[in-house]
């Protein structure tokens, strides 16, 4: 499990956008402060980025307010907004190489993953929402009495959005897509670990014709810039993706300020259930993918692998072999804080008596790398089975029957996603209906599509992103009731 350092690409983009985007202009932070953003593969500084704080958030919200109240954004025709969003998608598509390079450099993810999977998804997301922009309309309502009743679906106003570091640009697109399509203006705070790609994408959006003030992008830390956004009295709606503990604070700040509505996409501990009749080789492959994709740093990672006792030994053997096969040239690069946290979880797994099948340690000399790790004989009450690790650690648990696994799978504060592997349609339907999760993937995992809603039950979140459901997060419904003079018609 050596890290093939020679596979690190030498980024050949110049990082020349490190400022805040406020009102269509790139500016320094009001304080003049900057913070370093690091290459997690080496720990070296990539660039110093403007550090936004309360004052910058205030300026950005004022710009977004002006762009909302005085136009141009909500005052444009829906078709004009749609055309601009299609141009935004086109310009991202033309700049995939540069954007994917920045994403890889700042986050440490594989370049091919960024360039071939994530960037095309981002383009698709923006086109999906561009398509919605001119298809949002209300209803006429058959009320009792002599009234003509209709609903108007209006944008809410200034949307504050806070995103994490695991999929910086994809989260950016998930957030701004529905907000802009419905006519809102946006102030978005990126994660302090990964500010670079969103600033560059925002610059491209201005070139595509997005008017000044409609999208403002602030780099900076959570407790300063993020909290200022969450508490702001002139932010009309808040959307957050990140950890459950921060999500709770966000909700509190929103309610204590102006009671702005909040959508949350938080952590998970998703069960991945392999039944006795499953296609084992396919399940091994998908369970591996479900956990190790993006170094295990997905909120929906299949991090509790429940395997039926009759296929358990075979599965563990094959899962271990699969993890061992993964490594060369495919290192797991982790943010430094995250790195220590994951090693602690691995230690706790060993100490609590789970069987370490493979991995368990650091690898490589430079940067933050962890070996792909597989534990078997994991019990429900072990920390590694309960808490979100956000790293390349697969925990395999044994089960006997379907009712037992339903109970155990649902015995979590989280409820983001679940995987079910079976050849029986009855088992698939039973499990899909019984599992308390926002997404159930049957004989597949991590299938994301612009049209498929995503979000959590329980402490995994509130509201849905993507798909038709995401639009309502950014719309006010106004009922207009008009008395009829001549009720006969
Ligand atoms: P993660 O574990 O994914 O880093 P966080 O919830 O810490 O999850 O971070 C997600 C986003 O929330 C980041 O943009 C971060 O800066 C922001 N954030 C962290 N703490 C706060 C806070 N107290 N108030 C507002 N935003 C915060």
Short mmCIF file of C-alpha atoms in Angstrom, two decimals, residues 268-452:
data_model
loop_
_atom_site.label_atom_id
_atom_site.label_comp_id
_atom_site.label_asym_id
_atom_site.label_seq_id
_atom_site.Cartn_x
_atom_site.Cartn_y
_atom_site.Cartn_z
CA UNK A 268 -25.03 9.83 7.78
CA UNK A 269 -24.18 6.31 8.79
CA UNK A 270 -25.84 4.54 5.91
CA UNK A 271 -26.58 0.83 6.07
CA UNK A 272 -25.67 -1.31 3.09
CA UNK A 273 -27.57 -4.60 3.37
CA UNK A 274 -26.45 -7.72 1.56
CA UNK A 275 -29.09 -10.44 1.64
CA UNK A 276 -28.44 -14.15 1.29
CA UNK A 277 -29.66 -14.22 -2.32
CA UNK A 278 -27.59 -11.24 -3.49
CA UNK A 279 -25.15 -11.39 -6.39
CA UNK A 280 -22.13 -11.43 -4.08
CA UNK A 281 -19.48 -10.26 -6.50
CA UNK A 282 -21.59 -7.32 -7.54
CA UNK A 283 -22.39 -6.56 -3.90
CA UNK A 284 -18.69 -6.67 -2.95
CA UNK A 285 -17.86 -4.25 -5.71
CA UNK A 286 -20.70 -1.89 -4.90
CA UNK A 287 -20.14 -2.06 -1.13
CA UNK A 288 -16.51 -1.17 -1.76
CA UNK A 289 -17.51 1.72 -3.99
CA UNK A 290 -20.20 2.80 -1.51
CA UNK A 291 -17.61 3.22 1.20
CA UNK A 292 -14.34 4.06 -0.50
CA UNK A 293 -15.61 6.47 -3.17
CA UNK A 294 -14.08 9.90 -2.52
CA UNK A 295 -11.93 8.37 0.27
CA UNK A 296 -15.06 7.59 2.30
CA UNK A 297 -15.75 11.31 2.50
CA UNK A 298 -19.35 11.23 1.35
CA UNK A 299 -22.18 12.03 3.70
CA UNK A 300 -24.05 9.04 2.25
CA UNK A 301 -21.12 6.56 2.41
CA UNK A 302 -22.33 2.99 2.95
CA UNK A 303 -20.52 2.76 6.27
CA UNK A 304 -22.42 -0.07 7.95
CA UNK A 305 -22.13 -3.12 5.75
CA UNK A 306 -24.68 -5.67 7.01
CA UNK A 307 -24.09 -9.12 5.52
CA UNK A 308 -26.34 -12.16 5.89
CA UNK A 309 -24.65 -14.90 7.90
CA UNK A 310 -24.90 -17.46 5.07
CA UNK A 311 -22.68 -15.34 2.79
CA UNK A 312 -20.73 -13.51 5.47
CA UNK A 313 -17.38 -15.33 5.28
CA UNK A 314 -17.29 -15.24 1.51
CA UNK A 315 -18.15 -11.54 1.56
CA UNK A 316 -15.47 -10.61 4.11
CA UNK A 317 -12.79 -12.47 2.13
CA UNK A 318 -13.78 -10.76 -1.09
CA UNK A 319 -14.18 -7.32 0.49
CA UNK A 320 -10.69 -7.58 1.94
CA UNK A 321 -9.24 -8.67 -1.39
CA UNK A 322 -11.02 -5.80 -3.10
CA UNK A 323 -9.65 -3.24 -0.64
CA UNK A 324 -6.13 -4.61 -1.05
CA UNK A 325 -6.45 -4.35 -4.81
CA UNK A 326 -7.42 -0.72 -4.76
CA UNK A 327 -4.32 1.01 -3.69
CA UNK A 328 -1.41 1.70 -6.02
CA UNK A 329 -1.77 5.08 -7.64
CA UNK A 330 -5.06 5.49 -5.84
CA UNK A 331 -4.05 6.88 -2.50
CA UNK A 332 -6.46 8.14 0.10
CA UNK A 333 -5.74 11.75 0.69
CA UNK A 334 -7.27 13.28 3.70
CA UNK A 335 -7.37 16.70 5.30
CA UNK A 336 -5.00 16.84 8.31
CA UNK A 337 -7.63 17.24 11.03
CA UNK A 338 -9.71 14.54 9.42
CA UNK A 339 -6.62 12.35 9.25
CA UNK A 340 -6.10 12.30 13.02
CA UNK A 341 -9.80 11.72 13.58
CA UNK A 342 -9.88 8.70 11.26
CA UNK A 343 -6.81 7.15 12.87
CA UNK A 344 -8.54 7.50 16.24
CA UNK A 345 -11.59 5.66 14.95
CA UNK A 346 -9.42 2.89 13.58
CA UNK A 347 -7.73 2.55 16.97
CA UNK A 348 -11.10 2.39 18.70
CA UNK A 349 -12.23 -0.33 16.28
CA UNK A 350 -9.23 -2.47 17.18
CA UNK A 351 -9.63 -1.81 20.90
CA UNK A 352 -13.32 -2.65 20.91
CA UNK A 353 -12.57 -6.07 19.45
CA UNK A 354 -13.47 -5.79 15.76
CA UNK A 355 -11.24 -7.83 13.44
CA UNK A 356 -8.91 -5.69 11.37
CA UNK A 357 -8.90 -7.52 8.02
CA UNK A 358 -6.65 -5.10 6.20
CA UNK A 359 -5.25 -1.57 6.40
CA UNK A 360 -5.42 0.33 9.66
CA UNK A 361 -2.46 2.63 9.28
CA UNK A 362 -1.00 5.65 7.61
CA UNK A 363 0.73 5.26 4.31
CA UNK A 364 3.22 7.38 2.46
CA UNK A 365 5.70 9.83 3.83
CA UNK A 366 4.29 13.19 2.87
CA UNK A 367 0.75 14.47 3.08
CA UNK A 368 -2.21 12.85 4.77
CA UNK A 369 -2.81 9.32 3.58
CA UNK A 370 -4.66 6.44 5.16
CA UNK A 371 -4.67 2.83 4.01
CA UNK A 372 -8.00 1.42 2.88
CA UNK A 373 -9.22 -0.31 6.00
CA UNK A 374 -11.68 -3.19 6.45
CA UNK A 375 -13.07 -4.37 9.80
CA UNK A 376 -15.15 -7.54 10.20
CA UNK A 377 -16.99 -8.78 13.30
CA UNK A 378 -18.20 -5.27 13.99
CA UNK A 379 -20.94 -4.96 16.62
CA UNK A 380 -23.71 -2.36 16.58
CA UNK A 381 -22.56 -0.62 19.75
CA UNK A 382 -18.96 -0.05 18.63
CA UNK A 383 -18.03 3.55 17.83
CA UNK A 384 -17.02 2.58 14.29
CA UNK A 385 -20.58 1.31 13.72
CA UNK A 386 -22.29 4.31 15.24
CA UNK A 387 -20.40 7.45 14.32
CA UNK A 388 -19.66 9.01 10.98
CA UNK A 389 -15.96 8.40 10.29
CA UNK A 390 -15.73 10.20 6.96
CA UNK A 391 -12.76 8.11 5.90
CA UNK A 392 -11.77 4.88 4.14
CA UNK A 393 -12.91 2.49 6.87
CA UNK A 394 -15.36 -0.29 6.02
CA UNK A 395 -17.24 -1.92 8.91
CA UNK A 396 -18.82 -5.31 8.22
CA UNK A 397 -21.62 -6.59 10.47
CA UNK A 398 -23.39 -9.97 10.42
CA UNK A 399 -27.18 -10.48 10.44
CA UNK A 400 -29.56 -13.44 10.50
CA UNK A 401 -32.96 -12.32 9.27
CA UNK A 402 -34.68 -9.45 7.59
CA UNK A 403 -36.67 -8.12 10.55
CA UNK A 404 -33.57 -8.08 12.66
CA UNK A 405 -31.58 -6.16 10.04
CA UNK A 406 -34.38 -3.63 9.56
CA UNK A 407 -34.34 -2.86 13.27
CA UNK A 408 -30.59 -2.65 13.43
CA UNK A 409 -30.24 -0.59 10.27
CA UNK A 410 -32.83 1.90 11.56
CA UNK A 411 -31.24 2.06 14.98
CA UNK A 412 -29.31 5.24 14.20
CA UNK A 413 -29.83 8.96 14.64
CA UNK A 414 -28.98 9.29 10.99
CA UNK A 415 -31.18 8.46 8.00
CA UNK A 416 -29.53 9.71 4.86
CA UNK A 417 -29.27 6.69 2.56
CA UNK A 418 -29.29 2.91 2.43
CA UNK A 419 -28.24 0.17 0.04
CA UNK A 420 -30.08 -3.12 -0.47
CA UNK A 421 -28.65 -6.08 -2.36
CA UNK A 422 -31.02 -8.92 -3.18
CA UNK A 423 -32.48 -10.77 -6.15
CA UNK A 424 -35.92 -10.99 -4.54
CA UNK A 425 -38.36 -8.27 -5.47
CA UNK A 426 -40.26 -8.90 -2.28
CA UNK A 427 -37.17 -8.45 -0.09
CA UNK A 428 -36.24 -5.33 -2.06
CA UNK A 429 -39.69 -3.81 -1.61
CA UNK A 430 -39.93 -4.76 2.05
CA UNK A 431 -36.56 -3.24 2.86
CA UNK A 432 -37.13 -0.11 0.74
CA UNK A 433 -40.35 0.59 2.58
CA UNK A 434 -39.02 -0.23 6.04
CA UNK A 435 -35.73 1.66 5.98
CA UNK A 436 -35.84 5.15 7.42
CA UNK A 437 -33.62 6.87 4.88
CA UNK A 438 -33.98 9.64 2.30
CA UNK A 439 -32.62 7.41 -0.46
CA UNK A 440 -32.69 3.63 -0.87
CA UNK A 441 -30.49 2.26 -3.63
CA UNK A 442 -31.46 -1.26 -4.68
CA UNK A 443 -28.70 -3.30 -6.31
CA UNK A 444 -26.74 -0.11 -6.87
CA UNK A 445 -25.31 2.73 -4.79
CA UNK A 446 -24.44 6.41 -5.13
CA UNK A 447 -26.58 6.90 -8.20
CA UNK A 448 -26.93 10.65 -8.39
CA UNK A 449 -28.96 12.48 -10.93
CA UNK A 450 -30.09 16.07 -11.16
CA UNK A 451 -33.73 14.92 -11.10
CA UNK A 452 -33.47 12.53 -8.13
#
